[in-house]
Amino acid sequence: MSVLVVGSVALDSVETPFGRAEDVLGGSGTFFSASASHFTPVKLVGVVGNDYPVDKLEPLAARGVDLSGLEHAEGESFRWRGRYRHDLNVAETLETRLGVFSHFRPKIPAGFLSSPFVFLANIDPRLQLDVLSQVERPRLVACDTMNFWIESRRPDLMELLGRVDMILLNEGEARQLTERANLVLAARWILDKGPRYVIIKKGEHGAFLFTRESIFFAPAYPLEAVFDPTGAGDAFAGGFIGSLARSGDLSDANMRRAMLAGAAMGSFAVEQFSIGRLLEVTASDIAKRVAECRRLVSSEEEMPG
Amino acid sequence: MSVLVVGSVALDSVETPFGRAEDVLGGSGTFFSASASHFTPVKLVGVVGNDYPVDKLEPLAARGVDLSGLEHAEGESFRWRGRYRHDLNVAETLETRLGVFSHFRPKIPAGFLSSPFVFLANIDPRLQLDVLSQVERPRLVACDTMNFWIESRRPDLMELLGRVDMILLNEGEARQLTERANLVLAARWILDKGPRYVIIKKGEHGAFLFTRESIFFAPAYPLEAVFDPTGAGDAFAGGFIGSLARSGDLSDANMRRAMLAGAAMGSFAVEQFSIGRLLEVTASDIAKRVAECRRLVSSEEEMPG
């Protein structure tokens, strides 16, 4: 089954202890698509300015990402400039230029309206709600958000929580949204507001999947070298939701397997700048990394994978 | 098989967001013993002053902790006063009074010298080396350490690394010792210095077991309420090493099971002040918590436990 993603398509300039990159492909929609496309067809809705190197998106199209919902607007593309120092879990934003993204009003193409899986990447909750008013009863709607919207758009975000099946957010955002320091209590608070699934991402420390009945924890794969953490969360979401959409199976067991696919894709994302590594990995690389993530926590006699 | 532990037996005064406790049982030797005694007989070597409420150690003796190696010295007992604010991963030390601990020279009683498992809790590496010169070729020697010794006793600590089978330390200590930010590289650095097993503890984010051949990750059990984190690392060590000593089985599969016993005991330790919860849990509570830790990361069709 296909996944519709609505998110940013940006140009990132990133500095890490290991190097720097200028105006490389970035944005939540881009990272999600590059990751999810390994599992299932993806339909991307976003906006770029007339300065965007759209030819560089060609590898995405070749991987089965439908770019016909990518709006081309007059003006500059969304640009983010950031830096990571030694604590690679913390991004320092040096500059954000919204450009054409500031007037983005997602219009979902007719052919995308019946997508069974929908991922509302981190954009204004009012736009996330607007997308939901356009699409036709998806099987699963997931959303992301960030500190900025939690502060400035709380009522809209609360309305959104009542209308999504799943939210993915990082631990700082979960604490800020719920005003609870304990993640179990934070997850329960969110579950009470509507979503059936709450994924709390902890970066290099792994990710939790909370439902009303159970808790699952997917470890982060311990890499020897983390090159650039940008996009890891969206790559995780792409692997997770892409994997769910591939089978359409929302059983607890399959949710857990999909979380490991998310962990694997998140770990690939940080191995190179931009979506470089996400584009080059093969199905066999992914299967191997998923098996390694499973083996990492396996305490049974028979080691799976 | 029995475990010999050499460590501090202290009085802790702790303040957390949830309450405070004055002069309660604390110290690495105490937490380790309370935890390990659920798995195997424990022999404790340490020192207390003449102000120590030794009758309060009676529950430990009743649990099979041999206290005949506990030296009673003239003077004040070791006292630690600390505070945790909202980030329960970070202890703020308000006061440390070493008392009789400052002149502690562990003398291992004759009956303890052939203990097959030895845990050198966090004390001066010179004393840890001295203990090793007394005991008779144990099957497994594990040590802990801390930032203070890494700074002030590096040559002794390096000598110790060449003489232990296992080291347990937290992620900050691992980075400080190895001058490597990446934990995989840090673990490899330590493995190159001698130990066959490196356990890097990440508090609420779980713990890694590194060997030359594999990596295992034990999640931390996601508690709804962490009351007092003091002693969690020593309770982890007690569950881990106690569980290994119970069977004497050092296979990879059993190491992994033992790590989950460590995770379970660490999670109990933080549910109450001091060793209160460690003393009251039953074998059935422990088995249940271990199964929950396993289920937390299980992505197989058949959920174990």
Coordinates of C-alpha atoms in Angstrom, one line a residue:
Chain A
M1 CA 0.0 0.0 0.0
S2 CA 1.2 3.5 -0.7
V3 CA 2.1 6.3 1.7
L4 CA 1.3 9.9 1.3
V5 CA 3.8 12.3 3.0
V6 CA 3.3 16.0 3.4
G7 CA 6.4 17.8 4.5
S8 CA 9.3 20.1 3.8
V9 CA 11.6 19.8 0.8
A10 CA 14.6 21.9 1.7
L11 CA 18.2 22.7 1.1
D12 CA 20.4 22.0 4.2
S13 CA 23.8 23.4 5.0
V14 CA 25.3 21.4 7.8
E15 CA 28.5 21.4 9.8
T16 CA 29.5 18.5 11.9
P17 CA 32.8 17.6 13.6
F18 CA 33.5 15.5 10.5
G19 CA 32.9 17.9 7.7
R20 CA 30.4 20.3 6.1
A21 CA 27.9 20.3 3.3
E22 CA 26.3 23.2 1.5
D23 CA 22.8 23.3 0.0
V24 CA 22.3 19.6 0.0
L25 CA 18.9 17.9 -0.2
G26 CA 17.1 18.0 3.1
G27 CA 13.6 18.5 4.7
S28 CA 11.3 16.1 6.5
G29 CA 9.4 15.1 3.3
T30 CA 12.7 14.3 1.5
F31 CA 14.2 12.2 4.3
F32 CA 10.9 10.4 4.9
S33 CA 10.5 9.6 1.2
A34 CA 14.0 8.4 0.6
S35 CA 13.6 6.0 3.5
A36 CA 10.0 4.8 3.0
S37 CA 10.6 4.2 -0.7
H38 CA 12.7 1.1 0.2
F39 CA 9.5 -0.4 1.4
T40 CA 6.5 0.9 -0.5
P41 CA 5.4 3.5 -3.1
V42 CA 5.5 7.0 -1.8
K43 CA 3.6 10.1 -2.8
L44 CA 5.3 13.3 -1.8
V45 CA 3.5 16.7 -1.3
G46 CA 5.7 19.7 -0.7
V47 CA 6.9 22.9 -2.2
V48 CA 10.1 24.1 -3.7
G49 CA 11.3 27.5 -5.1
N50 CA 12.5 28.1 -8.5
D51 CA 16.1 27.8 -7.3
Y52 CA 15.7 24.1 -6.3
P53 CA 17.9 21.6 -8.1
V54 CA 14.9 19.4 -8.9
D55 CA 17.1 17.1 -11.1
K56 CA 18.7 16.0 -7.8
L57 CA 15.3 14.5 -6.8
E58 CA 15.5 12.2 -9.8
P59 CA 16.9 9.3 -7.8
L60 CA 13.9 9.5 -5.5
A61 CA 11.6 9.3 -8.5
A62 CA 13.6 6.3 -9.8
R63 CA 12.9 4.7 -6.4
G64 CA 9.2 5.0 -6.8
V65 CA 8.5 8.4 -5.2
D66 CA 5.7 10.1 -7.0
L67 CA 6.8 13.8 -7.2
S68 CA 3.7 15.0 -9.1
G69 CA 2.5 16.6 -5.8
L70 CA 5.6 18.7 -5.5
E71 CA 4.5 22.3 -6.0
H72 CA 6.9 24.7 -7.8
A73 CA 6.5 28.2 -6.5
E74 CA 8.0 31.6 -7.3
G75 CA 10.8 32.4 -4.8
E76 CA 13.5 30.8 -2.7
S77 CA 13.4 27.3 -1.4
F78 CA 13.3 26.5 2.3
R79 CA 16.8 26.6 3.6
W80 CA 18.1 25.3 7.0
R81 CA 21.7 25.9 8.2
G82 CA 22.8 24.0 11.3
R83 CA 25.7 22.7 13.3
Y84 CA 26.4 19.8 15.5
R85 CA 29.3 19.9 18.0
H86 CA 30.5 16.9 19.9
D87 CA 27.0 16.0 21.3
L88 CA 25.6 14.8 18.1
N89 CA 22.1 14.5 19.7
V90 CA 21.8 18.3 19.7
A91 CA 21.4 20.4 16.6
E92 CA 22.2 24.1 16.8
T93 CA 20.2 26.0 14.2
L94 CA 22.2 28.8 12.7
E95 CA 19.7 30.0 10.2
T96 CA 16.2 29.1 8.9
R97 CA 14.9 30.8 5.7
L98 CA 11.4 29.6 5.1
G99 CA 11.2 31.1 1.6
V100 CA 8.3 29.6 -0.4
F101 CA 7.5 27.3 2.5
S102 CA 6.1 30.2 4.5
H103 CA 3.1 30.4 2.1
F104 CA 2.8 26.6 1.6
R105 CA -0.9 25.4 1.5
P106 CA -0.7 21.7 0.7
K107 CA -3.1 20.7 -2.1
I108 CA -3.3 17.0 -2.3
P109 CA -3.6 15.8 -5.9
A110 CA -6.8 13.8 -6.8
G111 CA -4.7 10.7 -7.4
F112 CA -3.2 10.9 -3.9
L113 CA -6.5 11.4 -1.9
S114 CA -7.1 7.7 -1.2
S115 CA -3.6 6.9 0.0
P116 CA -4.1 4.3 2.8
F117 CA -1.2 5.5 4.9
V118 CA -0.6 9.2 5.5
F119 CA 2.4 10.8 7.2
L120 CA 2.0 14.5 8.2
A121 CA 5.6 15.5 8.7
N122 CA 6.6 18.4 10.9
I123 CA 4.7 21.4 9.5
D124 CA 2.1 23.8 11.0
P125 CA -0.6 21.8 12.7
R126 CA -3.2 23.9 10.9
L127 CA -1.8 22.6 7.6
Q128 CA -1.7 19.1 9.0
L129 CA -5.4 19.4 9.8
D130 CA -6.1 20.9 6.4
V131 CA -4.5 17.8 4.8
L132 CA -6.8 15.6 6.8
S133 CA -9.8 17.5 5.6
Q134 CA -8.8 16.7 2.0
V135 CA -7.9 13.0 2.2
E136 CA -10.4 10.1 2.2
R137 CA -10.4 8.1 5.4
P138 CA -6.9 6.6 5.4
R139 CA -6.2 3.4 7.2
L140 CA -3.5 5.0 9.3
V141 CA -2.6 8.7 9.8
A142 CA 0.7 9.5 11.6
C143 CA 2.0 13.0 12.5
D144 CA 5.2 14.5 13.7
T145 CA 5.6 18.0 15.4
M146 CA 8.2 20.2 17.0
N147 CA 8.8 22.6 19.9
F148 CA 7.8 25.6 17.9
W149 CA 4.3 24.3 17.2
I150 CA 3.9 23.0 20.7
E151 CA 4.5 26.6 21.9
S152 CA 2.7 28.5 19.2
R153 CA -0.2 26.3 18.0
R154 CA -1.2 24.2 21.0
P155 CA -5.0 24.3 20.4
D156 CA -4.5 23.2 16.8
L157 CA -2.1 20.5 17.9
M158 CA -4.6 19.2 20.4
E159 CA -7.3 19.1 17.8
L160 CA -4.9 17.2 15.5
L161 CA -4.2 14.7 18.3
G162 CA -7.9 13.8 18.3
R163 CA -7.7 13.0 14.6
V164 CA -4.5 11.0 14.1
D165 CA -3.8 7.3 14.9
M166 CA -0.2 7.8 15.6
I167 CA 2.2 10.6 16.7
L168 CA 6.0 10.4 16.5
L169 CA 8.0 12.9 18.6
N170 CA 11.2 13.1 20.4
E171 CA 11.6 12.9 24.1
G172 CA 12.0 16.7 24.7
E173 CA 8.9 17.4 22.6
A174 CA 6.9 14.7 24.5
R175 CA 7.9 16.3 27.8
Q176 CA 7.1 19.8 26.5
L177 CA 3.7 18.8 25.1
T178 CA 2.6 16.9 28.1
E179 CA 4.4 18.8 30.9
R180 CA 5.4 15.4 32.3
A181 CA 9.1 14.5 32.8
N182 CA 8.4 10.7 32.9
L183 CA 8.0 9.3 29.4
V184 CA 5.6 6.5 30.5
L185 CA 3.3 9.2 32.0
A186 CA 3.9 11.5 29.0
A187 CA 2.9 8.7 26.6
R188 CA -0.2 7.9 28.6
W189 CA -1.2 11.6 28.5
I190 CA -1.0 11.6 24.7
L191 CA -2.8 8.2 24.4
D192 CA -5.7 9.8 26.4
K193 CA -6.0 12.5 23.8
G194 CA -6.7 10.2 20.9
P195 CA -3.7 8.5 19.2
R196 CA -3.6 4.7 19.5
Y197 CA 0.2 4.8 19.0
V198 CA 2.8 7.1 20.5
I199 CA 6.4 6.8 19.3
I200 CA 8.9 8.6 21.5
K201 CA 12.3 8.9 19.7
K202 CA 15.4 9.2 21.9
G203 CA 18.0 9.6 19.1
E204 CA 21.1 7.5 19.8
H205 CA 19.2 6.0 22.8
G206 CA 16.5 4.3 20.7
A207 CA 12.8 4.7 20.5
F208 CA 9.7 3.6 22.4
L209 CA 6.3 2.5 20.9
F210 CA 3.5 3.0 23.4
T211 CA 0.0 1.7 22.9
R212 CA -2.7 1.4 25.6
E213 CA -1.8 -2.3 26.1
S214 CA 2.0 -2.5 25.7
I215 CA 5.4 -0.9 25.4
F216 CA 8.0 -1.8 22.8
F217 CA 11.5 -0.5 22.7
A218 CA 13.7 -0.4 19.6
P219 CA 17.4 0.1 20.3
A220 CA 19.4 2.5 18.2
Y221 CA 22.1 0.6 16.2
P222 CA 25.5 1.4 17.9
L223 CA 27.4 2.9 15.0
E224 CA 31.2 3.4 15.1
A225 CA 30.8 6.7 13.3
V226 CA 27.8 9.0 13.3
F227 CA 28.5 11.5 10.5
D228 CA 25.5 13.8 10.4
P229 CA 22.4 13.2 12.5
T230 CA 20.2 15.4 10.3
G231 CA 17.1 13.6 9.2
A232 CA 17.5 10.6 11.3
G233 CA 14.0 11.0 12.9
D234 CA 12.3 11.3 9.5
A235 CA 14.3 8.4 8.1
F236 CA 13.1 6.4 11.2
A237 CA 9.5 7.4 10.4
G238 CA 10.0 6.5 6.8
G239 CA 11.3 3.0 7.6
F240 CA 8.6 2.4 10.3
I241 CA 5.6 3.6 8.3
G242 CA 6.9 2.4 5.0
S243 CA 7.3 -1.1 6.5
L244 CA 3.8 -1.0 7.9
A245 CA 2.4 0.1 4.6
R246 CA 4.2 -2.6 2.7
S247 CA 2.2 -5.3 4.4
G248 CA -0.8 -3.3 5.7
D249 CA -0.5 -5.5 8.8
L250 CA -1.1 -3.4 11.9
S251 CA -0.8 -6.3 14.4
D252 CA 1.4 -5.8 17.5
A253 CA 4.0 -8.2 16.2
N254 CA 4.3 -6.4 12.9
M255 CA 4.4 -3.0 14.6
R256 CA 7.4 -4.2 16.5
R257 CA 9.1 -5.5 13.3
A258 CA 8.4 -2.1 11.7
M259 CA 10.0 -0.3 14.6
L260 CA 13.2 -2.2 13.8
A261 CA 13.0 -1.2 10.2
G262 CA 12.7 2.4 11.4
A263 CA 15.8 1.9 13.7
A264 CA 17.7 0.5 10.7
M265 CA 16.8 3.4 8.4
G266 CA 17.6 6.0 11.1
S267 CA 21.0 4.4 11.5
F268 CA 21.7 4.6 7.8
A269 CA 20.6 8.2 7.6
V270 CA 23.4 9.4 9.9
E271 CA 26.2 7.6 8.0
Q272 CA 26.4 10.3 5.4
F273 CA 25.3 13.9 4.7
S274 CA 21.8 14.4 3.3
I275 CA 20.0 11.4 1.8
G276 CA 23.2 10.0 0.3
R277 CA 23.3 6.8 2.3
L278 CA 19.5 6.3 2.2
L279 CA 19.7 6.2 -1.6
E280 CA 22.6 3.8 -1.9
V281 CA 21.6 1.1 0.7
T282 CA 20.1 -2.1 -0.8
A283 CA 17.3 -4.4 0.4
S284 CA 20.0 -6.8 1.6
D285 CA 21.8 -4.0 3.6
I286 CA 18.5 -3.2 5.3
A287 CA 17.7 -6.8 6.1
K288 CA 21.1 -7.2 7.6
R289 CA 20.9 -4.0 9.7
V290 CA 17.4 -5.1 11.0
A291 CA 18.8 -8.5 11.9
E292 CA 21.7 -6.8 13.7
C293 CA 19.2 -4.6 15.7
R294 CA 17.2 -7.6 16.6
R295 CA 20.4 -9.6 17.6
L296 CA 21.5 -6.6 19.7
V297 CA 18.7 -7.2 22.2
S298 CA 18.1 -10.9 21.7
S299 CA 18.5 -12.9 24.9
E300 CA 17.1 -16.2 23.6
E301 CA 19.2 -19.3 23.0
E302 CA 18.3 -19.2 19.3
M303 CA 19.7 -15.9 17.9
P304 CA 17.3 -14.8 15.1
G305 CA 18.3 -13.3 11.8
Chain B
M1 CA 29.0 -20.0 43.3
S2 CA 29.6 -17.1 45.7
V3 CA 30.6 -13.5 45.0
L4 CA 33.0 -11.5 47.0
V5 CA 32.4 -7.7 46.8
V6 CA 34.7 -5.1 48.1
G7 CA 33.2 -1.6 48.3
S8 CA 31.8 1.1 50.4
V9 CA 29.2 0.7 53.2
A10 CA 27.9 4.2 53.8
L11 CA 25.2 6.4 55.1
D12 CA 23.4 8.4 52.5
S13 CA 21.3 11.5 52.8
V14 CA 19.3 12.1 49.6
E15 CA 16.9 14.6 48.3
T16 CA 14.9 14.0 45.2
P17 CA 11.8 15.8 43.8
F18 CA 9.8 13.2 45.6
G19 CA 11.1 13.3 49.1
R20 CA 14.2 13.1 51.3
A21 CA 16.0 10.5 53.4
E22 CA 18.6 11.1 56.1
D23 CA 21.4 8.7 57.0
V24 CA 19.9 5.7 55.2
L25 CA 22.0 2.6 54.2
G26 CA 24.0 3.3 51.2
G27 CA 27.4 2.6 49.5
S28 CA 28.4 0.5 46.5
G29 CA 29.0 -2.6 48.6
T30 CA 25.6 -2.4 50.3
F31 CA 23.6 -1.9 47.0
F32 CA 25.6 -4.6 45.3
S33 CA 25.1 -7.1 48.1
A34 CA 21.4 -6.4 48.5
S35 CA 20.9 -7.0 44.8
A36 CA 23.3 -10.0 44.2
S37 CA 22.0 -11.8 47.3
H38 CA 18.8 -12.6 45.4
F39 CA 20.9 -14.8 43.1
T40 CA 23.8 -16.3 45.1
P41 CA 25.7 -16.1 48.4
V42 CA 27.6 -12.8 48.9
K43 CA 30.6 -12.0 50.9
L44 CA 31.0 -8.3 51.7
V45 CA 34.3 -6.6 52.6
G46 CA 34.1 -3.0 53.7
V47 CA 34.4 -0.7 56.7
V48 CA 32.1 1.1 59.0
G49 CA 32.6 3.5 61.8
N50 CA 31.4 3.0 65.4
D51 CA 28.3 5.2 64.6
Y52 CA 27.0 2.7 62.0
P53 CA 23.6 1.2 62.7
V54 CA 24.9 -2.3 62.1
D55 CA 21.6 -3.8 63.2
K56 CA 20.1 -2.4 60.0
L57 CA 22.4 -4.7 58.0
E58 CA 20.6 -7.7 59.6
P59 CA 18.2 -8.1 56.7
L60 CA 21.3 -8.5 54.4
A61 CA 22.7 -11.2 56.6
A62 CA 19.3 -12.9 56.6
R63 CA 19.4 -12.9 52.8
G64 CA 22.8 -14.7 52.8
V65 CA 25.2 -11.9 52.8
D66 CA 28.3 -12.9 54.9
L67 CA 29.2 -9.7 56.9
S68 CA 32.2 -11.3 58.7
G69 CA 34.5 -9.2 56.4
L70 CA 33.0 -5.9 57.5
E71 CA 35.6 -4.1 59.5
H72 CA 34.5 -2.0 62.4
A73 CA 36.9 1.0 62.8
E74 CA 37.1 3.8 65.3
G75 CA 35.6 7.0 63.8
E76 CA 32.8 8.2 61.6
S77 CA 31.2 6.1 58.9
F78 CA 31.4 7.2 55.2
R79 CA 28.6 9.7 54.5
W80 CA 27.3 11.0 51.2
R81 CA 24.8 13.7 50.8
G82 CA 23.3 14.3 47.4
R83 CA 20.4 15.8 45.5
Y84 CA 18.6 15.0 42.3
R85 CA 16.6 17.6 40.5
H86 CA 14.3 16.9 37.6
D87 CA 17.0 15.2 35.5
L88 CA 17.2 12.1 37.6
N89 CA 20.2 10.9 35.6
V90 CA 22.4 13.5 37.2
A91 CA 23.3 13.4 40.9
E92 CA 24.6 16.5 42.5
T93 CA 26.9 15.8 45.4
L94 CA 26.4 18.2 48.3
E95 CA 28.8 16.6 50.7
T96 CA 31.2 13.6 51.0
R97 CA 32.7 12.7 54.4
L98 CA 35.0 9.7 53.9
G99 CA 35.5 9.1 57.7
V100 CA 36.9 5.6 58.3
F101 CA 36.7 4.9 54.6
S102 CA 39.8 7.2 54.0
H103 CA 42.0 4.7 55.8
F104 CA 40.3 1.6 54.5
R105 CA 42.8 -1.2 53.5
P106 CA 40.7 -4.2 52.6
K107 CA 41.8 -7.4 54.3
I108 CA 40.1 -10.3 52.7
P109 CA 39.3 -13.0 55.3
A110 CA 40.8 -16.4 54.7
G111 CA 37.4 -17.9 54.1
F112 CA 36.7 -15.4 51.3
L113 CA 40.0 -15.9 49.4
S114 CA 38.8 -18.5 47.0
S115 CA 35.5 -16.8 46.0
P116 CA 35.0 -17.7 42.3
F117 CA 33.4 -14.3 41.4
V118 CA 34.9 -11.0 42.6
F119 CA 33.4 -7.5 42.2
L120 CA 35.7 -4.6 43.0
A121 CA 33.2 -1.8 43.5
N122 CA 34.2 1.8 43.0
I123 CA 37.1 2.4 45.4
D124 CA 40.7 3.5 44.8
P125 CA 42.3 1.4 42.0
R126 CA 45.3 0.9 44.3
L127 CA 43.0 -0.9 46.8
Q128 CA 41.3 -2.8 44.0
L129 CA 44.8 -4.0 42.9
D130 CA 45.6 -4.9 46.5
V131 CA 42.5 -7.1 46.7
L132 CA 43.6 -8.9 43.6
S133 CA 47.0 -9.6 45.1
Q134 CA 45.2 -11.3 48.0
V135 CA 42.6 -13.5 46.3
E136 CA 43.2 -16.9 44.6
R137 CA 42.6 -16.9 40.9
P138 CA 38.9 -16.2 40.7
R139 CA 36.9 -17.3 37.7
L140 CA 35.7 -13.8 37.0
V141 CA 36.9 -10.4 38.3
A142 CA 34.8 -7.4 37.6
C143 CA 35.5 -3.8 38.6
D144 CA 33.8 -0.4 38.6
T145 CA 35.4 3.0 38.8
M146 CA 34.5 6.7 38.7
N147 CA 35.7 10.1 37.3
F148 CA 37.7 10.9 40.4
W149 CA 40.0 7.8 39.9
I150 CA 40.2 8.3 36.2
E151 CA 41.6 11.7 36.8
S152 CA 43.8 11.0 39.8
R153 CA 44.9 7.3 39.5
R154 CA 45.1 6.7 35.7
P155 CA 48.3 4.6 35.9
D156 CA 46.9 2.3 38.6
L157 CA 43.6 2.1 36.7
M158 CA 45.4 1.1 33.5
E159 CA 47.3 -1.6 35.5
L160 CA 43.9 -2.8 36.9
L161 CA 42.4 -3.0 33.4
G162 CA 45.1 -5.5 32.5
R163 CA 44.1 -7.7 35.4
V164 CA 40.3 -7.8 35.4
D165 CA 38.0 -9.8 33.1
M166 CA 35.2 -7.2 33.2
I167 CA 34.7 -3.5 33.8
L168 CA 31.4 -1.8 34.4
L169 CA 31.3 2.0 34.0
N170 CA 28.8 4.7 32.9
E171 CA 28.9 6.4 29.6
G172 CA 30.5 9.6 30.9
E173 CA 33.3 7.6 32.6
A174 CA 33.8 5.5 29.5
R175 CA 34.3 8.7 27.4
Q176 CA 36.6 10.2 30.0
L177 CA 38.7 7.1 30.4
T178 CA 39.2 6.5 26.7
E179 CA 38.9 10.1 25.3
R180 CA 36.5 8.7 22.7
A181 CA 33.0 10.2 22.4
N182 CA 31.7 7.2 20.4
L183 CA 30.8 4.3 22.8
V184 CA 31.7 1.6 20.3
L185 CA 35.1 3.0 19.9
A186 CA 35.4 3.6 23.6
A187 CA 34.5 0.0 24.3
R188 CA 37.0 -1.3 21.8
W189 CA 39.7 0.9 23.4
I190 CA 39.0 -0.7 26.7
L191 CA 38.8 -4.2 25.3
D192 CA 42.3 -3.6 23.8
K193 CA 43.6 -3.0 27.3
G194 CA 42.7 -6.3 28.7
P195 CA 39.1 -6.9 29.9
R196 CA 37.0 -9.4 27.9
Y197 CA 33.8 -7.7 28.9
V198 CA 33.0 -4.0 28.9
I199 CA 29.6 -2.9 30.3
I200 CA 28.7 0.7 29.6
K201 CA 25.8 1.8 31.7
K202 CA 23.5 4.6 30.4
G203 CA 21.1 4.9 33.3
E204 CA 17.5 5.3 32.1
H205 CA 18.7 4.6 28.6
G206 CA 19.9 1.0 29.3
A207 CA 23.3 -0.7 29.2
F208 CA 25.6 -2.2 26.6
L209 CA 27.7 -5.4 27.0
F210 CA 30.6 -5.3 24.6
T211 CA 32.9 -8.3 23.9
R212 CA 35.4 -8.6 21.1
E213 CA 32.8 -10.6 19.1
S214 CA 29.5 -9.0 19.9
I215 CA 27.4 -6.3 21.3
F216 CA 24.4 -6.8 23.5
F217 CA 22.0 -4.1 24.7
A218 CA 19.8 -4.4 27.8
P219 CA 17.0 -1.8 27.9
A220 CA 16.2 0.0 31.1
Y221 CA 12.7 -0.9 32.3
P222 CA 10.5 2.2 31.7
L223 CA 9.2 2.9 35.2
E224 CA 6.3 5.3 35.8
A225 CA 8.0 6.7 38.8
V226 CA 11.7 6.9 39.5
F227 CA 11.9 7.7 43.2
D228 CA 15.7 7.8 43.9
P229 CA 18.4 6.8 41.3
T230 CA 21.1 6.3 44.0
G231 CA 22.6 2.8 43.8
A232 CA 21.0 1.8 40.5
G233 CA 24.4 1.1 38.9
D234 CA 25.5 -1.1 41.8
A235 CA 22.2 -2.9 41.9
F236 CA 22.6 -3.5 38.2
A237 CA 26.1 -5.0 38.8
G238 CA 24.7 -7.1 41.7
G239 CA 21.9 -8.6 39.5
F240 CA 24.3 -9.1 36.6
I241 CA 27.2 -10.7 38.4
G242 CA 25.0 -12.4 41.0
S243 CA 23.1 -14.0 38.1
L244 CA 26.3 -15.1 36.4
A245 CA 27.7 -16.5 39.7
R246 CA 24.5 -18.5 40.4
S247 CA 25.0 -20.7 37.3
G248 CA 28.7 -20.2 36.7
D249 CA 27.8 -20.2 33.0
L250 CA 29.8 -17.6 31.1
S251 CA 28.4 -18.4 27.7
D252 CA 27.2 -15.5 25.5
A253 CA 23.6 -16.5 25.9
N254 CA 23.9 -16.6 29.7
M255 CA 25.7 -13.2 29.7
R256 CA 22.7 -11.8 27.9
R257 CA 20.2 -13.2 30.4
A258 CA 22.4 -11.9 33.2
M259 CA 22.3 -8.4 31.7
L260 CA 18.5 -8.5 31.9
A261 CA 18.7 -9.6 35.6
G262 CA 20.9 -6.5 36.1
A263 CA 18.4 -4.3 34.3
A264 CA 15.6 -5.7 36.5
M265 CA 17.5 -5.1 39.7
G266 CA 18.6 -1.6 38.7
S267 CA 14.9 -0.8 38.0
F268 CA 13.9 -2.0 41.5
A269 CA 16.6 0.0 43.2
V270 CA 15.2 3.3 42.0
E271 CA 11.7 2.6 43.2
Q272 CA 12.5 3.5 46.9
F273 CA 15.2 5.2 48.9
S274 CA 18.2 3.1 49.9
I275 CA 18.0 -0.6 49.6
G276 CA 14.3 -0.7 50.7
R277 CA 12.9 -2.1 47.5
L278 CA 15.9 -4.5 46.9
L279 CA 15.2 -6.1 50.2
E280 CA 11.5 -6.6 49.7
V281 CA 11.3 -7.9 46.1
T282 CA 10.6 -11.6 45.7
A283 CA 12.0 -14.1 43.2
S284 CA 8.7 -14.0 41.5
D285 CA 8.9 -10.1 41.2
I286 CA 12.3 -10.4 39.7
A287 CA 11.3 -13.1 37.2
K288 CA 8.4 -11.0 36.2
R289 CA 10.5 -7.9 35.7
V290 CA 13.1 -9.8 33.7
A291 CA 10.3 -11.1 31.5
E292 CA 9.0 -7.6 31.0
C293 CA 12.4 -6.4 30.0
R294 CA 12.7 -9.2 27.5
R295 CA 9.2 -8.6 26.2
L296 CA 10.0 -4.8 25.9
V297 CA 12.4 -5.6 23.1
S298 CA 11.0 -8.8 21.7
S299 CA 10.0 -8.6 18.0
E300 CA 9.4 -12.3 17.5
E301 CA 6.0 -13.8 16.9
E302 CA 6.3 -15.8 20.1
M303 CA 6.7 -13.5 23.0
P304 CA 8.9 -15.1 25.5
G305 CA 8.3 -14.9 29.2

